[in-house]
Amino acid sequence: MTKTWWKESVIYQIYPRSFNDSNGDGIGDLRGIIQKLDYLKELGIDVIWLSPIYKSPNDDNGYDISDYYDIMEEFGTMADFDEMLAEIHKREMKLVMDLVVNHSSDEHIWFQESRKSKDNPYRDYYIWKPEKPNNWLSFFSGSAWQKDEATDEYYLHLFTKKQPDLNWENPKLRQEVYSLMRFWLDKGIDGFRMDVIPLISKRLDYPDADFSDFNKVIAEVYANGPRVHEFLKEMHEEVLQHYDILTVGEAVGVSKEQANLYVGEDRKELHMIFHFGHMFFDHGAGGKFDIRKWKLSEFKEVFSSWHHAIGDRGWISTNLDNHDFPRMVSRWGNDKEYRVESANLLATLLLSLRGTPSIYQGSELGMTNVAFDHIEDYRDVETMNAYAEAKEAGKDMDAFLKAVHQQGRDNVRTPIQWDDSEHAGFTNGTPWIKVNPNYKTINAKAVLADPNSTFYYFQKMLKVRKEHSTLVYGDYELIDNNSEEIYAYRRWDENGTYYIYLNFTSDLQTKLPMPNMDQLELVISNYERSSDYDVSLRAWEARIYKVN
Ligand code: ISL
Ligand code: CA
């Protein structure tokens, strides 16, 4: 297996709107990021993935771009950007930008032109049909086709109607994309996270889909279209191969069997993908707000089977949350009495699997989901649309709000809790979305003052990954497949063998599948070690051993 910096790096995702506000307008910004770079350096991450900062009317918080060559006004200026990039590089960290090119904003000049007339030179930058060709639905509720008055035709939008899909069949459009990518790469950025990249090639027969299971439609109809690999190879040839960068595709709808078609080293497409194995698996047939219970054995199976499916041929990136999914500690851990322990256990998992880990902002603080009482306090377009749809359908709205508390995207978009002052020190003004009321106890000031905090555990675990390259490159084997309490696995290569034990319950676990104890040296644990507990695991205890 080839060894390279982007396999050894750890990514930290910044959602700029919610990170740090430097000028009191209630919105996080680039200068706010600059102020916190020393904090990130101290944590020990290598690469910052920045959610979109391009000019945008913010229908979907920047995932609707109206100018790929400019910075969103609320976030700052190009000069701020250049300074931020220089400051990141000065600290020997790297910057990966979000590339959102499945769709643009309807306010992009291309779409403004495109919608004017059928013979406009930009008409073919988007996908227009005289009639709705099928029953496709948007990810964010309602039809995926929107009628536009000027020409009386329909355009495709897989996300909101302010996010028209770009027409990748058009070679001119593809060249535009490659040009804008070069613009940012020539500025010196270190790579791209590619938004919904498996969706760029559409099935040109536009078949009807069966929406009794939306995630199945994504996988079987929207993603992995006939020309997707041709387009990615062209992008690699034209742009990517000329730079020493990290590329990671958001692989919505990509199965583990298809994954190496995107990331196989011989394929010359992407370096790695974020997979959705665990991200959708608690969704019922009715989608994310129709929650299904999961078992630990299923969770383990996701990571095991993805590891084996990719094998030594390709690479993946792993995350346990991001700006679209609930807080990791609330989703996979216990965000009440074992919040700190379980956040640390999840960090142990994330940082001891093969694949480039990505930590979402605030995880290192042990930040949790939020439960606003009123729908008016929510901001996310997905949540708002789904709420309106549920109401229209006469659903039980109290139950729906409860589902939002568990699954809504705003769970991870509340402002970062920097201290216990008003609005958690995020802003001097009024934040664009309310802070989580638990900021008085959960905040950066508090964790930095407490040697036993999540922050210092994450920091320590980041060091462990750096110092033990087996955790990066080694092979992986699950130990006790069937346990619904313990996640245990072995990592090994020519440099050593490691055993990782994670107790995913709030009870003491005594039946550990342990090899000979006196050969084992403890590398890290999220509890103070006490010899009594060598063969048992306390609530949410995590331990890594090295075999001597
Ligand atoms: O948010 C989700 C769960 O409901 C996902 O289905 C999400 O829509 C999907 O992963 C695509 O996400 C990406 O593209 C969207 C944007 O809203 C997300 O924030 C982004 O990560 C459209 O650009
Ligand atoms: Ca601001």
Coordinates of C-alpha atoms and ligand atoms in Angstrom, one line a residue:
M1 CA 0.0 0.0 0.0
T2 CA 1.3 3.4 -0.9
K3 CA 2.0 5.8 2.0
T4 CA 1.2 9.4 1.7
W5 CA 0.3 12.6 3.7
W6 CA -3.4 12.6 3.0
K7 CA -3.7 9.1 4.4
E8 CA -1.9 10.1 7.6
S9 CA -3.8 13.3 8.1
V10 CA -6.7 14.0 10.4
I11 CA -9.3 16.4 9.0
Y12 CA -11.3 18.9 11.1
Q13 CA -14.5 20.3 9.5
I14 CA -15.5 23.9 10.0
Y15 CA -19.0 25.0 9.3
P16 CA -18.1 28.7 9.1
R17 CA -21.5 30.2 9.8
S18 CA -21.5 28.6 13.2
F19 CA -17.8 28.6 14.1
N20 CA -16.8 32.1 15.4
D21 CA -18.1 35.6 14.7
S22 CA -15.5 38.3 14.7
N23 CA -17.7 41.4 14.0
G24 CA -20.9 40.9 16.0
D25 CA -23.3 40.4 13.1
G26 CA -24.2 37.0 14.5
I27 CA -22.7 35.1 11.7
G28 CA -19.4 33.2 11.9
D29 CA -16.7 34.5 9.5
L30 CA -13.2 34.1 8.1
R31 CA -11.6 36.4 10.6
G32 CA -13.3 34.4 13.3
I33 CA -11.6 31.3 11.9
I34 CA -8.2 33.1 11.9
Q35 CA -8.7 33.8 15.6
K36 CA -9.1 30.2 16.4
L37 CA -6.2 28.7 14.3
D38 CA -4.0 28.3 17.3
Y39 CA -6.7 26.4 19.1
L40 CA -6.9 24.0 16.2
K41 CA -3.2 23.6 16.1
E42 CA -3.1 22.8 19.8
L43 CA -5.8 20.2 19.2
G44 CA -3.4 18.6 16.7
I45 CA -5.4 18.3 13.5
D46 CA -3.7 18.5 10.1
V47 CA -6.3 19.6 7.5
I48 CA -9.2 22.0 7.8
W49 CA -12.2 21.2 5.6
L50 CA -14.2 24.3 5.2
S51 CA -17.9 24.1 4.3
P52 CA -18.7 26.5 1.4
I53 CA -17.6 30.1 1.8
Y54 CA -18.4 31.3 -1.7
K55 CA -21.0 34.0 -2.6
S56 CA -24.4 32.6 -1.9
P57 CA -28.0 33.7 -1.1
N58 CA -27.9 31.0 1.6
D59 CA -31.0 29.1 0.8
D60 CA -29.0 26.1 1.9
N61 CA -26.3 27.8 3.9
G62 CA -23.8 28.2 1.1
Y63 CA -24.5 24.9 -0.7
D64 CA -26.2 27.2 -3.2
I65 CA -23.4 29.1 -4.9
S66 CA -24.0 32.3 -6.9
D67 CA -20.4 33.1 -7.6
Y68 CA -17.6 30.5 -7.4
Y69 CA -14.9 33.2 -7.6
D70 CA -16.0 35.3 -4.7
I71 CA -16.5 35.1 -0.9
M72 CA -19.9 35.3 0.8
E73 CA -20.3 38.9 2.0
E74 CA -21.1 37.8 5.6
F75 CA -17.9 35.7 5.7
G76 CA -15.5 38.5 4.6
T77 CA -13.4 39.4 1.6
M78 CA -10.9 37.7 -0.7
A79 CA -8.2 39.5 1.3
D80 CA -9.5 37.8 4.5
F81 CA -9.4 34.5 2.6
D82 CA -5.8 35.0 1.5
E83 CA -4.8 35.9 5.0
M84 CA -6.6 32.9 6.4
L85 CA -4.9 30.5 4.0
A86 CA -1.5 32.0 4.8
E87 CA -2.1 31.7 8.5
I88 CA -3.2 28.1 8.1
H89 CA -0.1 27.3 6.1
K90 CA 2.1 29.2 8.6
R91 CA 0.9 26.8 11.2
E92 CA 1.7 23.8 9.0
M93 CA -1.9 22.9 8.5
K94 CA -3.8 22.5 5.2
L95 CA -7.0 23.8 3.8
V96 CA -9.6 21.8 1.8
M97 CA -12.5 23.6 0.3
D98 CA -16.0 22.4 -0.4
L99 CA -16.7 22.0 -4.1
V100 CA -20.4 22.2 -4.9
V101 CA -20.8 21.6 -8.6
N102 CA -23.7 19.2 -8.9
H103 CA -25.8 22.4 -8.7
S104 CA -25.4 26.1 -8.4
S105 CA -27.7 28.8 -7.0
D106 CA -30.6 30.0 -9.2
E107 CA -29.0 33.4 -8.6
H108 CA -25.8 32.4 -10.4
I109 CA -25.3 34.4 -13.6
W110 CA -25.3 31.1 -15.6
F111 CA -28.8 30.3 -14.4
Q112 CA -30.0 33.9 -14.7
E113 CA -29.0 33.7 -18.4
S114 CA -30.2 30.1 -18.8
R115 CA -33.7 30.7 -17.8
K116 CA -34.1 33.7 -20.1
S117 CA -34.8 31.9 -23.4
K118 CA -34.4 28.5 -25.0
D119 CA -31.7 29.7 -27.3
N120 CA -29.6 31.5 -24.6
P121 CA -26.0 30.4 -24.8
Y122 CA -26.2 29.2 -21.2
R123 CA -29.5 27.3 -21.7
D124 CA -27.6 24.0 -21.8
Y125 CA -25.7 24.7 -18.5
Y126 CA -28.8 23.3 -16.8
I127 CA -31.4 20.6 -17.4
W128 CA -34.6 21.8 -19.0
K129 CA -37.6 19.7 -20.1
P130 CA -40.8 20.8 -21.8
E131 CA -42.8 18.5 -19.5
K132 CA -41.9 16.8 -16.2
P133 CA -40.3 13.7 -17.6
N134 CA -40.8 11.6 -14.4
N135 CA -41.9 11.5 -10.8
W136 CA -38.5 12.5 -9.2
L137 CA -38.6 14.1 -5.8
S138 CA -36.2 16.5 -4.3
F139 CA -34.0 15.5 -1.3
F140 CA -35.6 18.4 0.5
S141 CA -39.3 17.6 -0.2
G142 CA -41.6 18.0 -3.2
S143 CA -41.0 17.5 -6.9
A144 CA -37.5 17.7 -8.3
W145 CA -38.9 19.6 -11.3
Q146 CA -39.8 23.3 -11.2
K147 CA -41.7 25.1 -13.9
D148 CA -40.1 28.4 -14.9
E149 CA -42.3 31.1 -16.2
A150 CA -40.0 32.8 -18.7
T151 CA -39.9 29.8 -21.1
D152 CA -42.6 27.6 -19.7
E153 CA -40.2 24.7 -19.2
Y154 CA -39.2 22.6 -16.2
Y155 CA -35.7 22.5 -14.7
L156 CA -34.2 19.8 -12.5
H157 CA -33.3 20.5 -8.9
L158 CA -32.4 17.4 -6.7
F159 CA -32.1 19.8 -3.8
T160 CA -34.2 23.0 -3.3
K161 CA -35.7 24.9 -6.2
K162 CA -33.0 27.5 -5.6
Q163 CA -30.4 24.8 -6.4
P164 CA -30.8 23.9 -10.1
D165 CA -28.7 20.9 -11.2
L166 CA -25.9 21.7 -13.6
N167 CA -25.8 19.8 -16.9
W168 CA -22.5 17.9 -16.9
E169 CA -23.3 16.5 -20.4
N170 CA -22.3 20.0 -21.6
P171 CA -18.5 20.1 -22.2
K172 CA -18.5 23.9 -21.8
L173 CA -20.0 23.6 -18.3
R174 CA -17.4 21.0 -17.4
Q175 CA -14.6 23.3 -18.5
E176 CA -16.1 26.1 -16.4
V177 CA -15.9 23.7 -13.4
Y178 CA -12.3 22.8 -14.1
S179 CA -11.4 26.5 -14.4
L180 CA -12.9 27.5 -11.1
M181 CA -11.1 24.5 -9.5
R182 CA -7.8 25.8 -10.9
F183 CA -8.5 29.3 -9.6
W184 CA -8.6 28.0 -6.0
L185 CA -5.8 25.5 -6.4
D186 CA -3.6 28.1 -7.9
K187 CA -4.2 30.2 -4.8
G188 CA -2.6 27.4 -2.9
I189 CA -5.5 25.5 -1.3
D190 CA -4.8 21.8 -0.6
G191 CA -7.7 20.0 -2.0
F192 CA -11.5 19.6 -2.3
R193 CA -14.3 17.9 -0.6
M194 CA -16.7 17.2 -3.4
D195 CA -20.4 17.7 -2.6
V196 CA -22.7 14.9 -3.8
I197 CA -20.3 14.1 -6.5
P198 CA -21.8 10.7 -7.5
L199 CA -24.9 12.7 -8.7
I200 CA -23.3 14.7 -11.5
S201 CA -24.1 12.2 -14.3
K202 CA -27.9 11.9 -14.8
R203 CA -29.7 8.9 -16.2
L204 CA -30.7 10.4 -19.5
D205 CA -33.7 8.2 -19.9
Y206 CA -35.1 9.8 -16.8
P207 CA -36.8 6.7 -15.4
D208 CA -39.6 7.0 -12.8
A209 CA -38.5 5.9 -9.3
D210 CA -40.1 4.1 -6.5
F211 CA -40.2 6.5 -3.5
S212 CA -41.3 4.0 -0.9
D213 CA -37.6 4.1 0.0
F214 CA -35.8 7.4 -0.7
N215 CA -32.3 6.1 0.1
K216 CA -32.8 3.3 -2.4
V217 CA -33.7 5.9 -5.0
I218 CA -30.5 7.8 -4.3
A219 CA -28.4 4.7 -4.7
E220 CA -30.1 3.2 -7.7
V221 CA -31.4 6.2 -9.6
Y222 CA -29.8 9.5 -8.7
A223 CA -26.2 8.4 -8.0
N224 CA -23.6 6.5 -10.1
G225 CA -25.0 7.7 -13.4
P226 CA -23.6 6.3 -16.7
R227 CA -20.9 8.9 -17.2
V228 CA -19.8 9.7 -13.7
H229 CA -16.5 7.9 -13.9
E230 CA -15.8 9.4 -17.3
F231 CA -16.4 12.9 -15.9
L232 CA -14.2 12.2 -12.8
K233 CA -11.4 10.8 -15.0
E234 CA -11.6 13.9 -17.1
M235 CA -11.5 16.1 -14.0
H236 CA -8.4 14.2 -12.8
E237 CA -6.7 14.5 -16.1
E238 CA -7.5 18.2 -16.6
V239 CA -7.0 19.4 -13.0
L240 CA -6.4 17.1 -10.1
Q241 CA -3.3 15.3 -11.3
H242 CA -1.4 18.6 -11.6
Y243 CA -1.5 19.3 -7.9
D244 CA -0.4 17.6 -4.7
I245 CA -3.8 17.7 -3.0
L246 CA -6.4 15.7 -1.0
T247 CA -9.6 14.9 -2.7
V248 CA -12.6 13.4 -1.0
G249 CA -16.0 12.8 -2.5
E250 CA -19.2 12.9 -0.5
A251 CA -20.3 9.4 -1.7
V252 CA -24.0 9.6 -1.1
G253 CA -25.6 6.5 -2.8
V254 CA -22.3 4.7 -3.4
S255 CA -22.3 1.1 -2.1
K256 CA -19.1 -0.6 -0.8
E257 CA -19.0 -2.7 -3.9
Q258 CA -18.9 0.4 -6.1
A259 CA -16.5 2.3 -3.9
N260 CA -13.2 1.3 -5.5
L261 CA -14.5 2.5 -8.9
Y262 CA -14.2 6.0 -7.3
V263 CA -11.1 5.6 -5.2
G264 CA -9.2 2.6 -6.5
E265 CA -5.6 3.7 -6.9
D266 CA -5.4 2.6 -10.5
R267 CA -8.6 4.5 -11.3
K268 CA -7.2 8.1 -11.4
E269 CA -10.4 9.6 -10.0
L270 CA -10.6 10.5 -6.3
H271 CA -8.3 9.8 -3.3
M272 CA -11.1 8.9 -1.0
I273 CA -14.8 9.1 -0.3
F274 CA -16.9 9.7 2.8
H275 CA -19.3 6.7 2.8
F276 CA -22.8 6.6 4.1
G277 CA -22.8 3.1 5.5
H278 CA -23.8 4.3 9.0
M279 CA -25.1 7.7 8.2
F280 CA -28.4 6.5 6.7
F281 CA -28.8 3.2 8.5
D282 CA -31.2 4.5 11.2
H283 CA -33.5 6.0 8.5
G284 CA -36.8 4.1 8.1
A285 CA -38.5 3.8 4.7
G286 CA -40.1 7.3 5.4
G287 CA -36.6 8.9 5.5
K288 CA -34.5 10.5 8.2
F289 CA -37.4 11.6 10.4
D290 CA -38.8 8.1 10.4
I291 CA -36.3 6.7 12.8
R292 CA -35.4 3.1 13.0
K293 CA -33.6 1.5 16.0
W294 CA -30.2 0.0 15.3
K295 CA -28.0 -2.6 16.9
L296 CA -24.3 -2.4 17.7
S297 CA -23.7 -5.5 15.6
E298 CA -25.0 -3.5 12.5
F299 CA -22.9 -0.6 13.4
K300 CA -19.8 -2.7 13.6
E301 CA -20.7 -4.5 10.4
V302 CA -20.6 -1.2 8.5
F303 CA -17.0 -0.4 9.5
S304 CA -15.8 -3.9 9.1
S305 CA -17.4 -4.5 5.7
W306 CA -16.2 -1.1 4.3
H307 CA -12.7 -1.9 5.5
H308 CA -12.7 -5.2 3.7
A309 CA -14.4 -3.9 0.6
I310 CA -11.9 -1.2 0.0
G311 CA -9.0 -3.4 1.0
D312 CA -5.5 -2.3 0.0
R313 CA -6.7 -0.9 -3.4
G314 CA -8.3 2.3 -2.3
W315 CA -8.9 4.6 0.6
I316 CA -11.8 6.1 2.5
S317 CA -12.5 8.9 4.9
T318 CA -14.4 8.2 8.1
N319 CA -16.6 10.4 10.1
L320 CA -19.2 9.9 12.8
D321 CA -21.0 13.2 12.2
N322 CA -20.8 16.3 10.0
H323 CA -22.9 19.3 9.3
D324 CA -25.8 17.2 8.0
F325 CA -26.2 14.6 10.7
P326 CA -26.8 14.6 14.5
R327 CA -24.0 15.1 17.0
M328 CA -21.9 12.0 17.3
V329 CA -22.2 11.8 21.1
S330 CA -25.9 12.1 20.9
R331 CA -26.3 9.6 18.1
W332 CA -23.9 6.9 18.9
G333 CA -23.0 7.6 22.5
N334 CA -24.7 8.6 25.7
D335 CA -25.0 12.4 25.9
K336 CA -26.3 12.4 29.5
E337 CA -24.4 10.8 32.3
Y338 CA -21.6 9.4 30.2
R339 CA -21.3 12.3 27.8
V340 CA -17.5 12.8 28.3
E341 CA -16.7 9.0 28.4
S342 CA -18.7 8.2 25.3
A343 CA -17.4 11.2 23.3
N344 CA -13.9 10.0 24.2
L345 CA -14.8 6.4 23.2
L346 CA -16.1 7.7 19.8
A347 CA -12.9 9.6 19.3
T348 CA -11.0 6.4 20.0
L349 CA -13.0 4.6 17.4
L350 CA -12.7 7.3 14.8
L351 CA -9.0 7.7 15.3
S352 CA -8.2 4.0 15.3
L353 CA -9.9 2.9 12.1
R354 CA -8.1 2.8 8.7
G355 CA -9.3 5.7 6.6
T356 CA -8.6 9.5 7.0
P357 CA -10.7 10.6 10.0
S358 CA -12.8 13.7 9.9
I359 CA -13.7 15.4 13.2
Y360 CA -16.7 17.8 13.1
Q361 CA -16.3 21.1 14.9
G362 CA -17.3 21.0 18.5
S363 CA -16.9 17.2 18.9
E364 CA -13.8 17.9 20.8
L365 CA -15.9 19.9 23.3
G366 CA -18.4 17.0 23.7
M367 CA -21.1 19.2 22.2
T368 CA -24.5 17.6 21.9
N369 CA -27.8 17.8 20.0
V370 CA -30.1 20.6 20.7
A371 CA -33.9 20.3 21.3
F372 CA -35.7 23.6 20.5
D373 CA -39.3 23.7 21.7
H374 CA -40.5 25.7 18.7
I375 CA -40.1 25.0 15.0
E376 CA -39.5 28.8 14.6
D377 CA -36.1 28.4 16.3
Y378 CA -35.0 26.1 13.5
R379 CA -33.2 27.4 10.4
D380 CA -32.4 24.4 8.2
V381 CA -34.2 24.3 4.8
E382 CA -34.5 20.5 5.0
T383 CA -36.1 20.6 8.4
M384 CA -38.5 23.5 7.5
N385 CA -39.6 21.8 4.2
A386 CA -40.1 18.4 5.9
Y387 CA -42.0 20.1 8.7
A388 CA -44.4 21.8 6.2
E389 CA -44.8 18.6 4.3
A390 CA -45.6 16.6 7.5
K391 CA -48.1 19.3 8.6
E392 CA -49.8 19.3 5.2
A393 CA -50.1 15.5 5.4
G394 CA -51.8 15.8 8.8
K395 CA -49.1 14.1 10.7
D396 CA -48.6 14.2 14.5
M397 CA -46.5 17.3 14.8
D398 CA -45.3 16.8 18.3
A399 CA -43.9 13.5 17.2
F400 CA -42.3 15.2 14.2
L401 CA -40.6 17.8 16.4
K402 CA -39.2 15.0 18.5
A403 CA -37.8 13.4 15.4
V404 CA -36.2 16.8 14.5
H405 CA -34.6 16.8 18.0
Q406 CA -33.0 13.5 17.1
Q407 CA -32.2 13.9 13.4
G408 CA -32.4 17.5 12.3
R409 CA -29.4 19.1 10.7
D410 CA -29.5 22.1 13.1
N411 CA -28.4 19.8 15.9
V412 CA -24.8 20.3 14.5
R413 CA -25.3 23.9 13.4
T414 CA -25.8 25.7 16.7
P415 CA -22.9 28.0 17.4
I416 CA -19.6 26.6 18.8
Q417 CA -19.6 27.1 22.5
W418 CA -16.4 29.0 23.3
D419 CA -17.2 30.1 26.9
D420 CA -20.0 30.6 29.4
S421 CA -20.7 34.2 28.6
E422 CA -23.8 35.3 26.7
H423 CA -24.3 33.4 23.4
A424 CA -21.4 31.1 24.4
G425 CA -18.8 33.7 23.3
F426 CA -19.7 33.0 19.7
T427 CA -20.8 36.5 19.0
N428 CA -21.4 39.9 20.6
G429 CA -24.5 40.3 18.6
T430 CA -27.5 38.0 18.1
P431 CA -26.6 34.6 16.7
W432 CA -28.3 33.6 13.4
I433 CA -29.4 30.4 15.3
K434 CA -29.8 30.1 19.0
V435 CA -26.9 28.5 21.0
N436 CA -27.5 25.2 22.7
P437 CA -28.6 26.1 26.3
N438 CA -26.0 23.7 27.7
Y439 CA -23.2 26.1 26.9
K440 CA -22.8 27.1 30.5
T441 CA -21.2 23.8 31.3
I442 CA -20.1 22.6 27.8
N443 CA -17.7 25.1 26.3
A444 CA -14.1 25.5 25.2
K445 CA -13.0 27.6 28.2
A446 CA -14.2 24.8 30.5
V447 CA -12.6 22.0 28.6
L448 CA -9.3 23.8 28.2
A449 CA -9.2 24.3 32.0
D450 CA -9.9 20.6 32.8
P451 CA -7.1 18.1 32.2
N452 CA -9.6 15.3 32.1
S453 CA -11.7 16.9 29.4
T454 CA -12.8 15.7 25.9
F455 CA -10.4 18.3 24.4
Y456 CA -7.3 16.7 26.0
Y457 CA -8.5 13.2 25.3
F458 CA -8.9 14.0 21.6
Q459 CA -5.5 15.7 21.6
K460 CA -3.9 12.6 23.2
M461 CA -5.7 10.3 20.8
L462 CA -4.6 12.4 17.8
K463 CA -1.0 11.9 19.1
V464 CA -1.5 8.2 19.5
R465 CA -2.6 7.9 15.8
K466 CA 0.5 9.9 14.7
E467 CA 2.8 7.8 16.8
H468 CA 1.4 4.4 15.9
S469 CA 1.2 4.2 12.1
T470 CA -0.4 0.7 12.3
L471 CA -3.6 2.6 13.3
V472 CA -3.4 4.4 10.0
Y473 CA -2.3 1.6 7.6
G474 CA -2.7 -1.7 9.4
D475 CA -5.1 -4.4 8.6
Y476 CA -8.4 -4.7 10.6
E477 CA -10.3 -7.6 12.0
L478 CA -13.4 -7.5 14.1
I479 CA -13.1 -9.7 17.2
D480 CA -16.5 -10.7 18.6
N481 CA -19.0 -10.1 15.7
N482 CA -22.1 -10.8 17.7
S483 CA -21.7 -8.8 20.8
E484 CA -24.3 -6.1 21.2
E485 CA -22.3 -4.4 24.0
I486 CA -18.6 -4.4 22.9
Y487 CA -16.9 -3.3 19.8
A488 CA -13.5 -5.0 19.8
Y489 CA -11.0 -5.2 16.9
R490 CA -7.4 -5.9 16.0
R491 CA -5.2 -3.7 13.9
W492 CA -1.8 -5.1 12.7
D493 CA 1.0 -4.8 10.2
E494 CA 4.8 -5.2 10.2
N495 CA 5.1 -2.6 12.9
G496 CA 2.9 -4.2 15.5
T497 CA -0.4 -5.5 16.6
Y498 CA -3.1 -3.5 18.5
Y499 CA -6.3 -4.5 20.3
I500 CA -9.0 -1.9 20.6
Y501 CA -11.9 -2.4 23.1
L502 CA -14.9 -0.2 23.2
N503 CA -17.8 -0.6 25.6
F504 CA -20.9 0.8 23.9
T505 CA -23.1 0.5 27.0
S506 CA -23.5 2.2 30.3
D507 CA -22.9 -1.1 32.2
L508 CA -19.8 -2.8 33.4
Q509 CA -18.8 -5.5 30.8
T510 CA -16.7 -8.4 32.2
K511 CA -16.5 -10.8 29.4
L512 CA -13.8 -9.4 27.2
P513 CA -12.3 -11.3 24.4
M514 CA -8.7 -10.7 25.6
P515 CA -5.5 -12.4 24.6
N516 CA -2.9 -13.1 27.2
M517 CA -2.9 -9.9 29.4
D518 CA 0.7 -9.8 30.3
Q519 CA 1.7 -9.4 26.7
L520 CA -0.4 -6.3 26.4
E521 CA 0.8 -2.7 27.0
L522 CA -1.9 -0.1 27.5
V523 CA -1.5 2.7 24.9
I524 CA -4.5 4.8 25.9
S525 CA -7.7 4.6 27.9
N526 CA -10.5 7.1 28.6
Y527 CA -10.5 6.1 32.3
E528 CA -7.8 6.3 34.8
R529 CA -6.3 2.8 34.7
S530 CA -6.9 0.6 37.7
S531 CA -5.6 -2.9 37.7
D532 CA -9.0 -4.3 38.9
Y533 CA -10.5 -3.4 35.7
D534 CA -8.0 -5.0 33.3
V535 CA -10.4 -7.7 32.2
S536 CA -13.6 -5.6 32.4
L537 CA -14.7 -2.4 30.8
R538 CA -16.6 0.3 32.7
A539 CA -19.5 2.3 31.2
W540 CA -18.3 3.6 27.8
E541 CA -14.8 2.7 28.5
A542 CA -12.3 2.6 25.6
R543 CA -8.9 1.1 25.6
I544 CA -6.1 0.5 23.1
Y545 CA -3.4 -2.1 23.8
K546 CA -0.3 -2.9 21.9
V547 CA 1.0 -6.5 21.9
N548 CA 4.6 -6.7 23.1
Ligands
ISL1 O1 -28.6 15.9 4.8 C1 -28.8 14.8 4.4 C2 -29.7 14.0 5.2 O2 -31.0 14.4 5.1 C3 -28.3 14.2 3.2 O3 -29.2 13.5 2.5 C4 -27.7 15.3 2.3 O4 -28.7 16.0 1.7 C5 -26.8 14.7 1.4 O5 -25.8 14.0 2.1 C6 -26.1 15.7 0.5 O6 -25.5 16.7 1.2 C7 -24.7 17.7 0.7 O7 -25.4 18.3 -0.4 C8 -26.5 19.1 0.0 C9 -26.3 20.0 1.2 O8 -27.5 20.5 1.7 C10 -25.6 19.3 2.3 O9 -25.3 20.2 3.3 C11 -24.3 18.7 1.7 O10 -23.5 18.1 2.6 C12 -26.9 20.0 -1.2 O11 -25.7 20.7 -1.6
CA2 CA -19.6 37.9 11.4

